[in-house]
GROMACS .gro file of C-alpha atoms in nm:
model
  334
    1MET     CA    1   7.869  12.217  17.376
    2LEU     CA    2   7.797  11.972  17.094
    3ARG     CA    3   7.860  11.613  17.199
    4VAL     CA    4   7.836  11.319  16.960
    5LEU     CA    5   7.860  10.947  17.030
    6HIS     CA    6   7.880  11.013  17.400
    7ASN     CA    7   7.925  10.712  17.631
    8THR     CA    8   7.919  10.447  17.357
    9LYS     CA    9   8.001  10.085  17.432
   10ILE     CA   10   8.083   9.942  17.090
   11ASP     CA   11   8.281   9.616  17.091
   12PHE     CA   12   8.536   9.704  16.822
   13ILE     CA   13   8.784   9.430  16.906
   14ARG     CA   14   8.524   9.160  16.838
   15LEU     CA   15   8.551   9.234  16.464
   16THR     CA   16   8.926   9.187  16.450
   17ARG     CA   17   8.920   8.862  16.245
   18VAL     CA   18   8.682   9.009  15.980
   19THR     CA   19   8.881   9.331  15.947
   20SER     CA   20   9.211   9.136  15.919
   21ILE     CA   21   9.071   8.938  15.624
   22GLY     CA   22   8.951   9.259  15.461
   23ILE     CA   23   9.297   9.419  15.506
   24LEU     CA   24   9.467   9.126  15.334
   25VAL     CA   25   9.216   9.125  15.048
   26PHE     CA   26   9.277   9.498  14.996
   27LEU     CA   27   9.655   9.500  15.033
   28LEU     CA   28   9.788   9.181  14.870
   29PRO     CA   29   9.660   9.236  14.514
   30ALA     CA   30   9.775   9.598  14.512
   31LEU     CA   31  10.126   9.510  14.638
   32ALA     CA   32  10.152   9.245  14.362
   33TRP     CA   33  10.033   9.494  14.104
   34ILE     CA   34  10.286   9.753  14.225
   35ALA     CA   35  10.568   9.496  14.210
   36MET     CA   36  10.480   9.406  13.853
   37SER     CA   37  10.402   9.746  13.699
   38GLY     CA   38  10.498  10.014  13.948
   39PHE     CA   39  10.317  10.348  13.960
   40ARG     CA   40  10.213  10.609  13.706
   41LEU     CA   41  10.472  10.882  13.766
   42GLY     CA   42  10.430  11.248  13.683
   43VAL     CA   43  10.672  11.452  13.468
   44GLU     CA   44  10.840  11.572  13.786
   45PHE     CA   45  10.983  11.221  13.848
   46THR     CA   46  11.035  11.091  13.495
   47GLY     CA   47  11.150  11.400  13.309
   48GLY     CA   48  11.004  11.521  12.979
   49THR     CA   49  10.745  11.782  12.886
   50LEU     CA   50  10.393  11.855  13.003
   51THR     CA   51  10.186  12.110  12.809
   52GLU     CA   52   9.838  12.220  12.908
   53LEU     CA   53   9.638  12.376  12.623
   54ARG     CA   54   9.299  12.553  12.603
   55PHE     CA   55   9.133  12.547  12.265
   56LYS     CA   56   8.862  12.789  12.156
   57GLN     CA   57   8.660  12.494  12.028
   58ALA     CA   58   8.684  12.140  12.160
   59PRO     CA   59   8.918  11.951  11.921
   60ASP     CA   60   8.921  11.585  11.822
   61VAL     CA   61   9.186  11.418  12.040
   62ALA     CA   62   9.280  11.189  11.750
   63HIS     CA   63   9.356  11.493  11.533
   64VAL     CA   64   9.565  11.646  11.811
   65ARG     CA   65   9.760  11.317  11.848
   66ALA     CA   66   9.823  11.300  11.470
   67ALA     CA   67   9.941  11.664  11.465
   68VAL     CA   68  10.182  11.606  11.755
   69ALA     CA   69  10.321  11.293  11.592
   70SER     CA   70  10.371  11.479  11.267
   71GLY     CA   71  10.585  11.729  11.459
   72GLY     CA   72  10.823  11.444  11.556
   73VAL     CA   73  10.689  11.383  11.908
   74HIS     CA   74  10.574  11.020  11.892
   75GLY     CA   75  10.400  10.831  12.172
   76ALA     CA   76  10.283  11.138  12.365
   77GLU     CA   77   9.999  11.090  12.610
   78ILE     CA   78   9.702  11.321  12.531
   79GLN     CA   79   9.393  11.357  12.748
   80THR     CA   80   9.122  11.605  12.829
   81PHE     CA   81   9.181  11.815  13.141
   82GLY     CA   82   8.869  11.934  13.313
   83SER     CA   83   8.659  12.039  13.007
   84PRO     CA   84   8.655  11.905  12.648
   85ASN     CA   85   8.837  12.209  12.512
   86GLU     CA   86   9.130  12.171  12.761
   87LEU     CA   87   9.397  11.915  12.683
   88VAL     CA   88   9.715  11.796  12.851
   89ILE     CA   89  10.003  11.657  12.642
   90ARG     CA   90  10.260  11.451  12.826
   91ALA     CA   91  10.583  11.357  12.646
   92GLN     CA   92  10.755  11.125  12.898
   93GLU     CA   93  10.906  10.852  12.684
   94ALA     CA   94  11.281  10.794  12.696
   95GLU     CA   95  11.331  10.962  12.361
   96HIS     CA   96  11.139  11.268  12.485
   97VAL     CA   97  11.349  11.289  12.801
   98LYS     CA   98  11.665  11.258  12.592
   99ALA     CA   99  11.548  11.528  12.359
  100GLN     CA  100  11.457  11.745  12.652
  101ALA     CA  101  11.809  11.703  12.791
  102ALA     CA  102  11.953  11.821  12.461
  103GLY     CA  103  11.762  12.152  12.461
  104ALA     CA  104  11.563  12.344  12.722
  105SER     CA  105  11.240  12.350  12.520
  106ASN     CA  106  11.290  12.139  12.208
  107VAL     CA  107  10.988  11.909  12.271
  108SER     CA  108  10.749  12.186  12.382
  109ASN     CA  109  10.847  12.397  12.081
  110ALA     CA  110  10.793  12.107  11.844
  111ILE     CA  111  10.444  12.041  11.991
  112ASN     CA  112  10.349  12.409  11.969
  113ALA     CA  113  10.464  12.440  11.605
  114ALA     CA  114  10.285  12.122  11.502
  115LEU     CA  115   9.956  12.230  11.660
  116ILE     CA  116   9.978  12.577  11.500
  117GLN     CA  117  10.030  12.418  11.162
  118ARG     CA  118   9.733  12.186  11.210
  119PHE     CA  119   9.479  12.411  11.383
  120GLY     CA  120   9.602  12.757  11.298
  121GLN     CA  121   9.745  13.051  11.488
  122GLY     CA  122   9.525  13.169  11.773
  123SER     CA  123   9.311  12.856  11.783
  124PHE     CA  124   9.447  12.769  12.127
  125THR     CA  125   9.640  12.917  12.413
  126ILE     CA  126   9.913  12.751  12.624
  127VAL     CA  127   9.803  12.752  12.990
  128ARG     CA  128  10.130  12.611  13.126
  129THR     CA  129  10.433  12.421  13.017
  130GLU     CA  130  10.668  12.210  13.234
  131ASP     CA  131  11.004  12.111  13.086
  132ILE     CA  132  11.195  11.887  13.319
  133GLY     CA  133  11.526  11.719  13.233
  134PRO     CA  134  11.633  11.378  13.356
  135ARG     CA  135  11.874  11.519  13.612
  136VAL     CA  136  11.612  11.742  13.773
  137ALA     CA  137  11.364  11.453  13.771
  138SER     CA  138  11.608  11.216  13.946
  139GLU     CA  139  11.682  11.486  14.207
  140LEU     CA  140  11.312  11.542  14.271
  141TRP     CA  141  11.252  11.165  14.304
  142ARG     CA  142  11.543  11.135  14.547
  143ASP     CA  143  11.429  11.433  14.752
  144ALA     CA  144  11.070  11.292  14.771
  145LEU     CA  145  11.198  10.960  14.897
  146ILE     CA  146  11.421  11.132  15.155
  147ALA     CA  147  11.125  11.339  15.273
  148LEU     CA  148  10.913  11.025  15.319
  149LEU     CA  149  11.189  10.844  15.505
  150ILE     CA  150  11.264  11.140  15.731
  151SER     CA  151  10.894  11.187  15.815
  152PHE     CA  152  10.861  10.816  15.896
  153GLY     CA  153  11.183  10.806  16.099
  154VAL     CA  154  11.088  11.106  16.310
  155SER     CA  155  10.751  10.940  16.371
  156LEU     CA  156  10.919  10.626  16.497
  157LEU     CA  157  11.150  10.822  16.729
  158TYR     CA  158  10.855  11.008  16.871
  159LEU     CA  159  10.661  10.689  16.938
  160ALA     CA  160  10.961  10.523  17.099
  161TRP     CA  161  10.993  10.823  17.338
  162ARG     CA  162  10.621  10.872  17.399
  163PHE     CA  163  10.509  10.520  17.485
  164ASP     CA  164  10.596  10.192  17.642
  165TRP     CA  165  10.768   9.980  17.377
  166ARG     CA  166  10.466   9.759  17.329
  167LEU     CA  167  10.241  10.054  17.255
  168GLY     CA  168  10.515  10.207  17.041
  169LEU     CA  169  10.567   9.892  16.834
  170ALA     CA  170  10.193   9.855  16.766
  171ALA     CA  171  10.168  10.224  16.662
  172VAL     CA  172  10.473  10.190  16.431
  173ILE     CA  173  10.330   9.883  16.253
  174ALA     CA  174   9.990  10.055  16.225
  175ASN     CA  175  10.159  10.362  16.070
  176THR     CA  176  10.343  10.137  15.826
  177TYR     CA  177  10.007   9.984  15.725
  178ASP     CA  178   9.871  10.332  15.658
  179VAL     CA  179  10.154  10.409  15.414
  180LEU     CA  180  10.110  10.076  15.237
  181ALA     CA  181   9.734  10.115  15.220
  182THR     CA  182   9.773  10.468  15.076
  183PHE     CA  183  10.008  10.336  14.803
  184ALA     CA  184   9.758  10.054  14.733
  185PHE     CA  185   9.479  10.310  14.689
  186ILE     CA  186   9.696  10.516  14.453
  187ARG     CA  187   9.758  10.202  14.245
  188TYR     CA  188   9.391  10.097  14.236
  189ALA     CA  189   9.277  10.453  14.145
  190ASN     CA  190   9.561  10.487  13.893
  191ILE     CA  191   9.653  10.821  14.038
  192GLU     CA  192   9.962  10.984  13.894
  193ILE     CA  193  10.230  11.044  14.157
  194THR     CA  194  10.326  11.408  14.153
  195LEU     CA  195  10.471  11.640  14.414
  196PHE     CA  196  10.114  11.718  14.525
  197VAL     CA  197  10.053  11.345  14.585
  198VAL     CA  198  10.379  11.312  14.780
  199GLY     CA  199  10.266  11.599  14.999
  200ALA     CA  200   9.935  11.417  15.060
  201ILE     CA  201  10.121  11.096  15.162
  202LEU     CA  202  10.331  11.298  15.415
  203THR     CA  203  10.012  11.453  15.554
  204VAL     CA  204   9.853  11.104  15.586
  205ILE     CA  205  10.150  10.983  15.793
  206GLY     CA  206  10.111  11.276  16.034
  207TYR     CA  207   9.732  11.248  16.065
  208SER     CA  208   9.738  10.872  16.116
  209LEU     CA  209  10.008  10.899  16.376
  210SER     CA  210   9.810  11.166  16.561
  211ASP     CA  211   9.498  10.959  16.570
  212THR     CA  212   9.683  10.650  16.694
  213VAL     CA  213   9.862  10.854  16.965
  214VAL     CA  214   9.525  10.987  17.094
  215VAL     CA  215   9.384  10.635  17.131
  216PHE     CA  216   9.700  10.488  17.284
  217ASP     CA  217   9.742  10.776  17.521
  218ARG     CA  218   9.400  10.694  17.662
  219VAL     CA  219   9.496  10.326  17.675
  220ARG     CA  220   9.804  10.412  17.877
  221GLU     CA  221   9.598  10.615  18.127
  222LEU     CA  222   9.346  10.333  18.166
  223LEU     CA  223   9.622  10.074  18.221
  224ARG     CA  224   9.745  10.278  18.515
  225THR     CA  225   9.409  10.270  18.686
  226HIS     CA  226   9.253   9.949  18.554
  227ASP     CA  227   9.554   9.726  18.515
  228ARG     CA  228   9.367   9.420  18.644
  229LYS     CA  229   9.114   9.427  18.360
  230PRO     CA  230   9.159   9.239  18.032
  231LEU     CA  231   9.346   9.445  17.770
  232SER     CA  232   9.070   9.392  17.513
  233GLU     CA  233   8.824   9.561  17.749
  234THR     CA  234   9.071   9.847  17.806
  235LEU     CA  235   9.118   9.893  17.433
  236ASN     CA  236   8.741   9.903  17.368
  237ARG     CA  237   8.693  10.155  17.641
  238ALA     CA  238   8.978  10.376  17.513
  239ILE     CA  239   8.842  10.368  17.154
  240ASN     CA  240   8.491  10.449  17.264
  241GLU     CA  241   8.606  10.736  17.488
  242THR     CA  242   8.811  10.894  17.207
  243LEU     CA  243   8.546  10.823  16.937
  244PRO     CA  244   8.374  11.164  16.968
  245ARG     CA  245   8.703  11.344  16.912
  246THR     CA  246   8.789  11.118  16.620
  247VAL     CA  247   8.451  11.169  16.451
  248MET     CA  248   8.444  11.547  16.494
  249THR     CA  249   8.798  11.592  16.369
  250GLY     CA  250   8.756  11.352  16.077
  251THR     CA  251   8.430  11.492  15.952
  252THR     CA  252   8.563  11.846  15.964
  253VAL     CA  253   8.870  11.754  15.761
  254LEU     CA  254   8.663  11.549  15.517
  255ALA     CA  255   8.427  11.839  15.458
  256CYS     CA  256   8.722  12.056  15.346
  257LEU     CA  257   8.859  11.779  15.128
  258LEU     CA  258   8.519  11.723  14.966
  259SER     CA  259   8.516  12.086  14.856
  260LEU     CA  260   8.865  12.041  14.704
  261ILE     CA  261   8.752  11.727  14.520
  262ILE     CA  262   8.456  11.909  14.369
  263LEU     CA  263   8.598  12.256  14.315
  264GLY     CA  264   8.973  12.214  14.326
  265GLY     CA  265   9.022  12.115  13.962
  266ASP     CA  266   9.230  11.838  13.818
  267VAL     CA  267   9.556  11.960  13.969
  268LEU     CA  268   9.436  11.946  14.331
  269ARG     CA  269   9.191  11.655  14.295
  270PRO     CA  270   9.451  11.378  14.321
  271PHE     CA  271   9.589  11.543  14.636
  272ALA     CA  272   9.239  11.560  14.789
  273LEU     CA  273   9.152  11.205  14.692
  274VAL     CA  274   9.467  11.058  14.845
  275LEU     CA  275   9.421  11.264  15.159
  276THR     CA  276   9.054  11.163  15.188
  277PHE     CA  277   9.147  10.794  15.173
  278GLY     CA  278   9.431  10.860  15.422
  279ILE     CA  279   9.198  11.022  15.676
  280ILE     CA  280   8.948  10.735  15.657
  281GLY     CA  281   9.224  10.473  15.651
  282GLY     CA  282   9.409  10.634  15.940
  283THR     CA  283   9.099  10.632  16.155
  284PHE     CA  284   9.036  10.268  16.060
  285SER     CA  285   9.395  10.167  16.144
  286SER     CA  286   9.394  10.333  16.484
  287ILE     CA  287   9.096  10.117  16.575
  288TYR     CA  288   9.129   9.787  16.383
  289VAL     CA  289   9.506   9.765  16.325
  290ALA     CA  290   9.680   9.926  16.618
  291GLY     CA  291   9.448   9.776  16.880
  292PRO     CA  292   9.463   9.411  16.763
  293LEU     CA  293   9.840   9.444  16.713
  294LEU     CA  294   9.874   9.553  17.075
  295LEU     CA  295   9.681   9.246  17.182
  296LEU     CA  296   9.911   9.018  16.985
  297ILE     CA  297  10.222   9.185  17.130
  298GLU     CA  298  10.077   9.160  17.481
  299ARG     CA  299  10.013   8.789  17.438
  300ARG     CA  300  10.369   8.732  17.319
  301TRP     CA  301  10.538   8.963  17.573
  302PRO     CA  302  10.294   9.020  17.861
  303ARG     CA  303  10.335   9.306  18.097
  304VAL     CA  304  10.428   9.246  18.459
  305VAL     CA  305  10.139   9.397  18.657
  306GLN     CA  306  10.267   9.577  18.963
  307ARG     CA  307  10.062   9.572  19.282
  308ARG     CA  308   9.957   9.924  19.378
  309ALA     CA  309  10.037  10.055  19.724
  310SER     CA  310   9.668  10.107  19.795
  311GLU     CA  311   9.588   9.738  19.747
  312PRO     CA  312   9.599   9.521  20.065
  313GLU     CA  313   9.853   9.246  20.056
  314ARG     CA  314   9.697   8.904  20.019
  315PRO     CA  315   9.777   8.659  20.302
  316ALA     CA  316  10.002   8.372  20.209
  317ARG     CA  317   9.822   8.039  20.168
  318THR     CA  318   9.918   7.772  20.415
  319PRO     CA  319  10.040   7.452  20.244
  320GLY     CA  320   9.757   7.204  20.226
  321THR     CA  321   9.488   7.469  20.265
  322PRO     CA  322   9.239   7.456  19.968
  323VAL     CA  323   9.254   7.753  19.726
  324GLY     CA  324   9.004   8.019  19.834
  325THR     CA  325   9.016   7.915  20.205
  326ARG     CA  326   9.177   8.160  20.442
  327ALA     CA  327   9.446   8.021  20.675
  328ARG     CA  328   9.356   8.071  21.039
  329SER     CA  329   9.605   8.233  21.267
  330GLY     CA  330   9.631   8.119  21.631
  331ALA     CA  331   9.403   7.867  21.794
  332ALA     CA  332   9.068   7.777  21.648
  333THR     CA  333   8.775   7.937  21.824
  334ARG     CA  334   8.526   7.693  21.947
   0.00000   0.00000   0.00000
């Protein structure tokens, strides 16, 4: 049987202060950026039209933009999609959404007609077209938010049932960090939020929760048998003992995601990128977020350590007897 990182003794908790500073440096600018400008949303959540085209010869994007504008579709976003002869045209402005609501395919028909007039019939093929009205977009956005909230709520209920409240609270906050860190990565990478990306976020929540549960389950077992040892020592031992499982699982998943990033195309690549960050970030949070949080909670609300039945009861100290000196019973032996 292959065994990796067996019997390690890495002091993870010692780096808590450094990792905390790194977390703040990573999160705070992204949260401020999100508050000011929000996210780049896909057509599914804004409404409008998305048209993917494949030209026989790579066109000049400026000429395509001029042709689309001449057809009455102003302000459309045009970019290459995979290869130079494949283009995506997004018409997501308020006027486009309004026009889309007026007719099922007004915008896409106008784009198609304008391109035929400029480049000629048969010079390109339409790979796919998405026409989404404002009502459908609002329903998809609402359903995506509900899915995220339900997933997170069920996770909280499971943690509350599975662990002591201190362990559960630390795991909940660590899971919250994972969601915020994933949104921060999406903002930094300027990834468009689509239904695929929402699915990746839901997967990150589940994976991160699973990794934290594995570590805390080992912490709970060690607390039952080594309850007299410092909690920091127990956390380090639990993380080191679960490290082989974490590394083997993470590298296997990352290998699959790497193939999706390279070979999955532009549709699946954002999904794979978000999930790759989530796997790495979830592993990081189970070590450097959940553990230190548990230490802080323990300092604020310490556990009452119960004496085990197998431990001998310590004799009561006689008043006046120095600490560490056993009180003699009966007469002194001369």
